[in-house]
mmCIF file of C-alpha atoms in Angstrom:
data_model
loop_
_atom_site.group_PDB
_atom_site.id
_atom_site.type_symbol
_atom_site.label_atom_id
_atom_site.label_comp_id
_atom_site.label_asym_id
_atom_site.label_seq_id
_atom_site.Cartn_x
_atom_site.Cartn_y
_atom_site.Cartn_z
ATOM 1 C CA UNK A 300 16.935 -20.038 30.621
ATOM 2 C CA UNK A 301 19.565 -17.779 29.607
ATOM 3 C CA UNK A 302 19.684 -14.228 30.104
ATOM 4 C CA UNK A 303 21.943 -12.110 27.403
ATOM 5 C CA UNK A 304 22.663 -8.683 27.478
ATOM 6 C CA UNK A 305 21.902 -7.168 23.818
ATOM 7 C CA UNK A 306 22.390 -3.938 22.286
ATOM 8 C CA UNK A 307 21.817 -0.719 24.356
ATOM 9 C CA UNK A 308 18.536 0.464 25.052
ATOM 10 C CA UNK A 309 16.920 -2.774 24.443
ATOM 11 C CA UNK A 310 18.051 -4.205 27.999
ATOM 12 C CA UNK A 311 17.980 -7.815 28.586
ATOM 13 C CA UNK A 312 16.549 -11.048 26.480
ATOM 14 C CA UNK A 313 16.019 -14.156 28.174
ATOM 15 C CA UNK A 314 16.985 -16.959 25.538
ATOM 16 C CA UNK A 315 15.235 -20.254 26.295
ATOM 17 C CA UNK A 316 17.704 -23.364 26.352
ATOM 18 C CA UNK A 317 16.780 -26.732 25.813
ATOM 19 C CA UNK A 318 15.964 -28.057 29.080
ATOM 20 C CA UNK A 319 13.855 -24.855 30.232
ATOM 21 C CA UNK A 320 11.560 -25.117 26.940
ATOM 22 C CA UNK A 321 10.759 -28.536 27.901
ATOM 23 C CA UNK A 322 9.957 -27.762 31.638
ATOM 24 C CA UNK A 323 7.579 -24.627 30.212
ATOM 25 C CA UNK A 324 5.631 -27.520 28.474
ATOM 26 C CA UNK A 325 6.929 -25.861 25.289
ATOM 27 C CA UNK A 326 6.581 -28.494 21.933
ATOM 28 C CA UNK A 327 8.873 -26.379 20.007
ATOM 29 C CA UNK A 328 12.723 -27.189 20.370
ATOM 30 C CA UNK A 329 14.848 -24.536 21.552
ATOM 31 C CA UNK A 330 15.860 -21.808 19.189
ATOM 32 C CA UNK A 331 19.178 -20.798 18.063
ATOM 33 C CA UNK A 332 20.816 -18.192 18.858
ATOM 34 C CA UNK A 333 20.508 -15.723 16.046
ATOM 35 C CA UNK A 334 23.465 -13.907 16.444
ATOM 36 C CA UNK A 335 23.822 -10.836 14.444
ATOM 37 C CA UNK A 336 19.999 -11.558 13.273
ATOM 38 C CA UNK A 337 18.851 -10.609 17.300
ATOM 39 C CA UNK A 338 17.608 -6.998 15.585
ATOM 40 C CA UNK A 339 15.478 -9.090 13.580
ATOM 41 C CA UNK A 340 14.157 -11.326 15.311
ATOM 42 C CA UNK A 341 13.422 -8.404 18.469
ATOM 43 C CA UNK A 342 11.596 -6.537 15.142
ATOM 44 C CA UNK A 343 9.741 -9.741 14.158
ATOM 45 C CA UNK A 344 8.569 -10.193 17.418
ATOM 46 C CA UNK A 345 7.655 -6.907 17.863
ATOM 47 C CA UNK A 346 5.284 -6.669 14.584
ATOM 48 C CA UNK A 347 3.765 -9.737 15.977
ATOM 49 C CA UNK A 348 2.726 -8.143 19.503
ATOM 50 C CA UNK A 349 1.188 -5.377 17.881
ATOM 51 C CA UNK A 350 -1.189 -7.645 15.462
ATOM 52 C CA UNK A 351 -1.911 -9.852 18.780
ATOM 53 C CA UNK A 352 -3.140 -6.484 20.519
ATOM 54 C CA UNK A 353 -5.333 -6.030 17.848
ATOM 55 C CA UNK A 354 -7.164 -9.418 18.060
ATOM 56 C CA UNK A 355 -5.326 -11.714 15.254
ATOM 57 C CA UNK A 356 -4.052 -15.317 15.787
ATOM 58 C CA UNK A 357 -0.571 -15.090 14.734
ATOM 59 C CA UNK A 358 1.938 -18.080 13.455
ATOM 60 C CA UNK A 359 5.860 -17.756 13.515
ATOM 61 C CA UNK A 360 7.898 -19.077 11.202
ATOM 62 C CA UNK A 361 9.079 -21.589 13.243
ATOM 63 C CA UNK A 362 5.501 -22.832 13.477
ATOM 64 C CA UNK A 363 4.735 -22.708 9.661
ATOM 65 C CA UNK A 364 7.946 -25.022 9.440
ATOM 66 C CA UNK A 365 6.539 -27.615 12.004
ATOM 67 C CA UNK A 366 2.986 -27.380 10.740
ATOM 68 C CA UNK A 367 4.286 -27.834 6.927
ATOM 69 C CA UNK A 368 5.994 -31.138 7.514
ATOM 70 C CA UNK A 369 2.984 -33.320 8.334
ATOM 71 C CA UNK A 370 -0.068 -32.819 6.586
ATOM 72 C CA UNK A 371 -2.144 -32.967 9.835
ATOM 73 C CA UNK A 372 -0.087 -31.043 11.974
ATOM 74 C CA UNK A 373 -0.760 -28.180 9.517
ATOM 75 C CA UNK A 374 -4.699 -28.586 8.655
ATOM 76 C CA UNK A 375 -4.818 -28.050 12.845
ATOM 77 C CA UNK A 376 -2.604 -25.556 13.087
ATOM 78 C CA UNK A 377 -4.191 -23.297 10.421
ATOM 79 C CA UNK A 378 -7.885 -24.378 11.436
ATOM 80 C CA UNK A 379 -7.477 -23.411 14.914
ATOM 81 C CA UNK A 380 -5.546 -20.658 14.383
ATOM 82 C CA UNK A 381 -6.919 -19.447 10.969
ATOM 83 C CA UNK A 382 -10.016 -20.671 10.154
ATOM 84 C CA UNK A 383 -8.703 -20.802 7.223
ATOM 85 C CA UNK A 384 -7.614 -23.367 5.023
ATOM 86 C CA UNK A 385 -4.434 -22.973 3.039
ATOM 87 C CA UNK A 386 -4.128 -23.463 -0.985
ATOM 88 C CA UNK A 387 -1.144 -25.126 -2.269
ATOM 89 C CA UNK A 388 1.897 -24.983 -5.038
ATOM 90 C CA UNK A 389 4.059 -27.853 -6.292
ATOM 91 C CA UNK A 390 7.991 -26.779 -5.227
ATOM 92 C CA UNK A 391 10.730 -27.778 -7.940
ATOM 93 C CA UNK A 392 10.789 -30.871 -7.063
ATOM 94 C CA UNK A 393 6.791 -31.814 -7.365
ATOM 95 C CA UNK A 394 5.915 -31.300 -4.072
ATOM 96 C CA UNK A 395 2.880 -30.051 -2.928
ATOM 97 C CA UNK A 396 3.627 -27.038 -0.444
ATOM 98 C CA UNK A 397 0.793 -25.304 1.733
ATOM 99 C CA UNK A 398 2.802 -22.981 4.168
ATOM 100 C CA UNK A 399 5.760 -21.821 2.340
ATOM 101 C CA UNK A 400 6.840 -20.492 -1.261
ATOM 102 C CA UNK A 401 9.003 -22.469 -3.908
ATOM 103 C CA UNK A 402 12.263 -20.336 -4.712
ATOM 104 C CA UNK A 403 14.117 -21.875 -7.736
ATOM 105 C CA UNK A 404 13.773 -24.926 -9.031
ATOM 106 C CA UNK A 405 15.695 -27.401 -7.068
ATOM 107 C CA UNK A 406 13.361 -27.834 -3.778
ATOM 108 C CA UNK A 407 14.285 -24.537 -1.719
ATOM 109 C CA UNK A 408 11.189 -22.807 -0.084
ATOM 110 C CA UNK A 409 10.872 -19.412 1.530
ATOM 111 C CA UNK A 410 8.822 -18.945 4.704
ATOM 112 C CA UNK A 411 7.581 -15.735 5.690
ATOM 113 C CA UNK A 412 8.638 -14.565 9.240
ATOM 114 C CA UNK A 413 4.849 -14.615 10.358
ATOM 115 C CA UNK A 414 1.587 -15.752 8.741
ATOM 116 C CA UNK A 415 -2.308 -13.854 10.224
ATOM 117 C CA UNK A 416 -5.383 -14.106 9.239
ATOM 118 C CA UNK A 417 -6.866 -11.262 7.232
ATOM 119 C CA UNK A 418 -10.375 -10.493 5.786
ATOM 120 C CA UNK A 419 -8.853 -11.475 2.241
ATOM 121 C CA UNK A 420 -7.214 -15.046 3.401
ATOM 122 C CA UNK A 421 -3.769 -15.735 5.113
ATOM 123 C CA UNK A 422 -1.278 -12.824 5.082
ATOM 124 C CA UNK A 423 2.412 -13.716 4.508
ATOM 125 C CA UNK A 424 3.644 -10.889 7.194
ATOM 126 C CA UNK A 425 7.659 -9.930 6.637
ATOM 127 C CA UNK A 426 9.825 -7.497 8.650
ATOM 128 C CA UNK A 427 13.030 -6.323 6.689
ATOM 129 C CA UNK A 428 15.109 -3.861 8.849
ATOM 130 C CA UNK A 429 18.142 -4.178 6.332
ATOM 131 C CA UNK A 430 18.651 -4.114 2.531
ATOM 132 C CA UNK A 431 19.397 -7.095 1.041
ATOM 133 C CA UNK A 432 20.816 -7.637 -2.464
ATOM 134 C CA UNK A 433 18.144 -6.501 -5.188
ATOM 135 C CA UNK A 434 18.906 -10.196 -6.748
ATOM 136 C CA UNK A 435 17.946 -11.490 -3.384
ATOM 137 C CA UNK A 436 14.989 -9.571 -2.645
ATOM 138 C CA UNK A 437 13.426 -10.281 -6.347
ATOM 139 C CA UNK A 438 13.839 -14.606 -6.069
ATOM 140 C CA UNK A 439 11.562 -13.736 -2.437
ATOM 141 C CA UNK A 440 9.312 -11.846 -4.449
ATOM 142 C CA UNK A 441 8.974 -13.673 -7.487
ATOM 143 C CA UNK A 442 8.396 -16.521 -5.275
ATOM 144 C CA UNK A 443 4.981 -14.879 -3.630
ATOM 145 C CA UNK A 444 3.999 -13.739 -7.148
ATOM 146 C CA UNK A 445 3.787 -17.400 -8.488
ATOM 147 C CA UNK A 446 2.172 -18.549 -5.188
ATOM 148 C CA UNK A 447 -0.675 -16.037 -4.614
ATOM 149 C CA UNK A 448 -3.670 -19.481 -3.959
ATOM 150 C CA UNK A 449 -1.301 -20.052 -0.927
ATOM 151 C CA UNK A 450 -1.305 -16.422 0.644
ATOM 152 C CA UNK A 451 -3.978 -13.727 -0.340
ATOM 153 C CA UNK A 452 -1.584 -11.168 0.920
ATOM 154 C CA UNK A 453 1.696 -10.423 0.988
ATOM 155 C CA UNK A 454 2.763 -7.427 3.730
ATOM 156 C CA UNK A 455 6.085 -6.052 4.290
ATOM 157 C CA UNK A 456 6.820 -3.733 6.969
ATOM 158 C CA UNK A 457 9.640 -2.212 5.918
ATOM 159 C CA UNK A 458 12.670 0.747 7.307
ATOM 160 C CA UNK A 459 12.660 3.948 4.658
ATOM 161 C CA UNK A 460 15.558 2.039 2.741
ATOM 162 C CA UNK A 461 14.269 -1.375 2.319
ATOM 163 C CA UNK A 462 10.664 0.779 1.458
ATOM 164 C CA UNK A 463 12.642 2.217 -1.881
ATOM 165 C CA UNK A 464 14.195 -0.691 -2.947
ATOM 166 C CA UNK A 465 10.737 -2.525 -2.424
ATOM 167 C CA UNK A 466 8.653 -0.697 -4.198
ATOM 168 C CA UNK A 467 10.490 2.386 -5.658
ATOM 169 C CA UNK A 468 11.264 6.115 -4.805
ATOM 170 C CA UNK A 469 10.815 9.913 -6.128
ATOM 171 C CA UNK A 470 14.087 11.999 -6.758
ATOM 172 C CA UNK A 471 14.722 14.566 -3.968
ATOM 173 C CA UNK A 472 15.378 17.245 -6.288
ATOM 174 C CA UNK A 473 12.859 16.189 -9.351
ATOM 175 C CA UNK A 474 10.435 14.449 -8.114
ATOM 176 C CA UNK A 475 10.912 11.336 -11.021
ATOM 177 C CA UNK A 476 9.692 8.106 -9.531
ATOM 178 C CA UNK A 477 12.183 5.414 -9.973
ATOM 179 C CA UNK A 478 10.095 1.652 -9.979
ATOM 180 C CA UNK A 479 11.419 -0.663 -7.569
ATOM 181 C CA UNK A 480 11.653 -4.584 -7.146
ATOM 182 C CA UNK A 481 7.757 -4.843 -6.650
ATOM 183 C CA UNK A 482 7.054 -3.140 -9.907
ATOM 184 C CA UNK A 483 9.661 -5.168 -11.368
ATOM 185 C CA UNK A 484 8.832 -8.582 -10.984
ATOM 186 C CA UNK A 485 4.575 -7.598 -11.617
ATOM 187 C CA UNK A 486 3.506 -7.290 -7.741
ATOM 188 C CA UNK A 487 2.927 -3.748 -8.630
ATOM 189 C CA UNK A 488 2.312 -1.788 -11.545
ATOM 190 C CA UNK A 489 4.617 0.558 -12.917
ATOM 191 C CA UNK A 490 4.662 4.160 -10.670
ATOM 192 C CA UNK A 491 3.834 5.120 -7.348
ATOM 193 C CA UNK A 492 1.727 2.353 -5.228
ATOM 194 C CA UNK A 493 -1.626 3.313 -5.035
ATOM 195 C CA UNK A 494 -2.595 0.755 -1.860
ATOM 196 C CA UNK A 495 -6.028 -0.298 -0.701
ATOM 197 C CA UNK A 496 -6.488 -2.549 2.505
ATOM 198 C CA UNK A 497 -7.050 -5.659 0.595
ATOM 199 C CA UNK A 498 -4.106 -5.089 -1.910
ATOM 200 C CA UNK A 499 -2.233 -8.584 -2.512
ATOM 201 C CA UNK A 500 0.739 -6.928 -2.103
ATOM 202 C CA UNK A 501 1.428 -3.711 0.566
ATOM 203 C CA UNK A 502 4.638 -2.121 1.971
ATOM 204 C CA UNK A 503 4.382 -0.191 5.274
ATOM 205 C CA UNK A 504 6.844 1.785 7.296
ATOM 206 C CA UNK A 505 8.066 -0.269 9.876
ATOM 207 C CA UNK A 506 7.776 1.550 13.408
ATOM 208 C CA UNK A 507 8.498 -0.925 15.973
ATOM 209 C CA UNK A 508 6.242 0.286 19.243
ATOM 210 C CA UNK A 509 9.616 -0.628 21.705
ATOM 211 C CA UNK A 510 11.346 2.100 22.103
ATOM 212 C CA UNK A 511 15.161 -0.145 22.651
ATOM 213 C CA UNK A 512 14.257 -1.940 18.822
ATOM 214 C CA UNK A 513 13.355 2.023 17.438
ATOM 215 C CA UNK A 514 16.489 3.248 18.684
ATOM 216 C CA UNK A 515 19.134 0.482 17.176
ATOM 217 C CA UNK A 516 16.858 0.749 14.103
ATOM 218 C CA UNK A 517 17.861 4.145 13.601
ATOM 219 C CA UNK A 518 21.296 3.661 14.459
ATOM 220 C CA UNK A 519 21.391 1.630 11.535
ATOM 221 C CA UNK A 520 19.951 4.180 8.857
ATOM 222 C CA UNK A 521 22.457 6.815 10.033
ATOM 223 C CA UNK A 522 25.868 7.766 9.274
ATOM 224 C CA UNK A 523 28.330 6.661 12.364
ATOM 225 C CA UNK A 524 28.831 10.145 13.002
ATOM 226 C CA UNK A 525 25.127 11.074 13.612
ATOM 227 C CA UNK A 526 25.354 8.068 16.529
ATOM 228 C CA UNK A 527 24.078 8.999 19.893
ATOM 229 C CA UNK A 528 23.537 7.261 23.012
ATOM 230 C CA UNK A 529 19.840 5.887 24.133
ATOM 231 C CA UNK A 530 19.090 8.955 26.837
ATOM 232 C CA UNK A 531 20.154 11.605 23.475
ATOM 233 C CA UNK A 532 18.198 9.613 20.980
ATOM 234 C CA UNK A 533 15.385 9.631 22.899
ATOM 235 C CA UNK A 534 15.616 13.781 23.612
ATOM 236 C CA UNK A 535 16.193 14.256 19.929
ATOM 237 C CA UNK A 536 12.650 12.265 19.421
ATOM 238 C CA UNK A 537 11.186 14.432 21.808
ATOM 239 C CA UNK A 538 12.164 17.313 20.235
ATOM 240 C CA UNK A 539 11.292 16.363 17.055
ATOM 241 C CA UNK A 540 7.338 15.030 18.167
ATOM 242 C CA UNK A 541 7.551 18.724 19.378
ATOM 243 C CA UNK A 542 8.362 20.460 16.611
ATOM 244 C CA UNK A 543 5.986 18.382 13.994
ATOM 245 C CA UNK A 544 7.839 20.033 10.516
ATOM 246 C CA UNK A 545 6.315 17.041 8.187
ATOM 247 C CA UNK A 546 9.819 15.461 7.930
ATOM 248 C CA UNK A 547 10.440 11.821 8.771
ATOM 249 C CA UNK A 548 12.819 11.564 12.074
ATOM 250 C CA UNK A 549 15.310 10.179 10.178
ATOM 251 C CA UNK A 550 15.486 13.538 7.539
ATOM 252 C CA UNK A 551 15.065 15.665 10.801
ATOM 253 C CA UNK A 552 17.919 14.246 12.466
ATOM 254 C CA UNK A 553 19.984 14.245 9.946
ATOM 255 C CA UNK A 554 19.120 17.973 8.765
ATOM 256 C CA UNK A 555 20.746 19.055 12.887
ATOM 257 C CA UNK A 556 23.913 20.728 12.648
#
């Protein structure tokens, strides 16, 4: 194993090499290190603690991949773990896909960073702590549009910014919505999202339940000048639990002289 020292207030991450995966009796090879995609991967895992607290059977990308290259790898994995089994889609090169989502036409495929069961069919669960380029973001979503027999539903747990690009915003001062990729590519309709429980297609605020991931989060959303160590983060939360004004932390924070 290695142990790496990551960003403050999230402590220590034990990375698994090689030969310590295969003495844990683990099938999967080791991962890579992500790099400057640790946040993520610390959110990803975090979303997929809190659905595993409440009783679903959860599969990581890295298992969708293995599962999707042999056809009976995959009707296990999603049996066992599902009870479900999956539809399919032909990629752009005519081949029949089960776990993942055809993105152009030359062969690429997205996965979604974890897949759960849900009362409507398999979920496609993703975690998006940064923007990414609207151009991006619309291929994704285009790509879960034109594959809706492979995942019922599509959830993204989203920060505030990636929640406005995703699926649009009201003007501070007017109150004019302003559509946003969702609406754009036909996931939504046009306007504010009116979401049920079953909706194919739901964005939620993303509030990660460690309190290290919350904190770098936030760092991220606010101006370098608004930066503040762990132990003052943490008393500005307080304070702001206390004082319960209806704003968002974020809009709090930044409203302190």
């Amino acid at each position: 194993m290695l142990t790496t020292i990551v960003p403050s207030g999230i402590g220590s991450c034990v990375w698994t090499t090689t030969r310590g995966a295969r003495a844990a009796g683990v099938e999967l090879r080791a991962p890579k290190w992500p790099g400057e995609r640790l946040l993520h991967r610390l959110a990803v895992v975090d979303a997929a603690i809190t659905f595993e607290l409440g009783g679903a059977r959860v599969l990581s990308e890295r298992e969708l991949r293995r599962a999707e290259a042999t056809s009976r790898g995959r009707a296990e994995l999603v049996a066992a773990a599902l009870a479900s089994q999956p539809g399919s889609v032909l990629d752009g090169r005519g081949r029949e896909r089960f776990l993942c989502t055809p993105v152009g036409a030359d062969g690429r495929v997205h996965y979604p960073d974890l897949v759960v069961g849900s009362p409507v069919g398999l979920a496609a669960i993703e975690v998006e702590v940064t923007r990414k380029a609207p151009a991006e973001l619309r291929q994704v979503l285009r790509s879960y549009r034109d594959a809706r027999n492979v995942f019922q539903q599509v959830v993204y747990f989203a920060t505030e910014p990636v929640m406005a690009l995703l699926h649009g915003h009201a003007h501070p001062r007017t109150g004019v919505w302003t559509d946003g990729v969702a609406q754009q590519v036909g996931l939504l309709p046009p306007g504010p999202p009116q979401y049920r429980p079953d909706s194919p297609f739901l964005v939620r605020h993303f509030q990660p339940k460690d309190v290290g991931v919350a904190y770098q989060l936030d760092l991220r959303q606010v101006p370098e000048t608004r930066w503040v160590s762990f132990p003052q983060w943490r008393e500005l939360r307080a304070r702001w639990e206390a004082e319960q004004q209806g704003a968002g932390f974020l809009s709090w924070w930044q409203a302190q002289p």
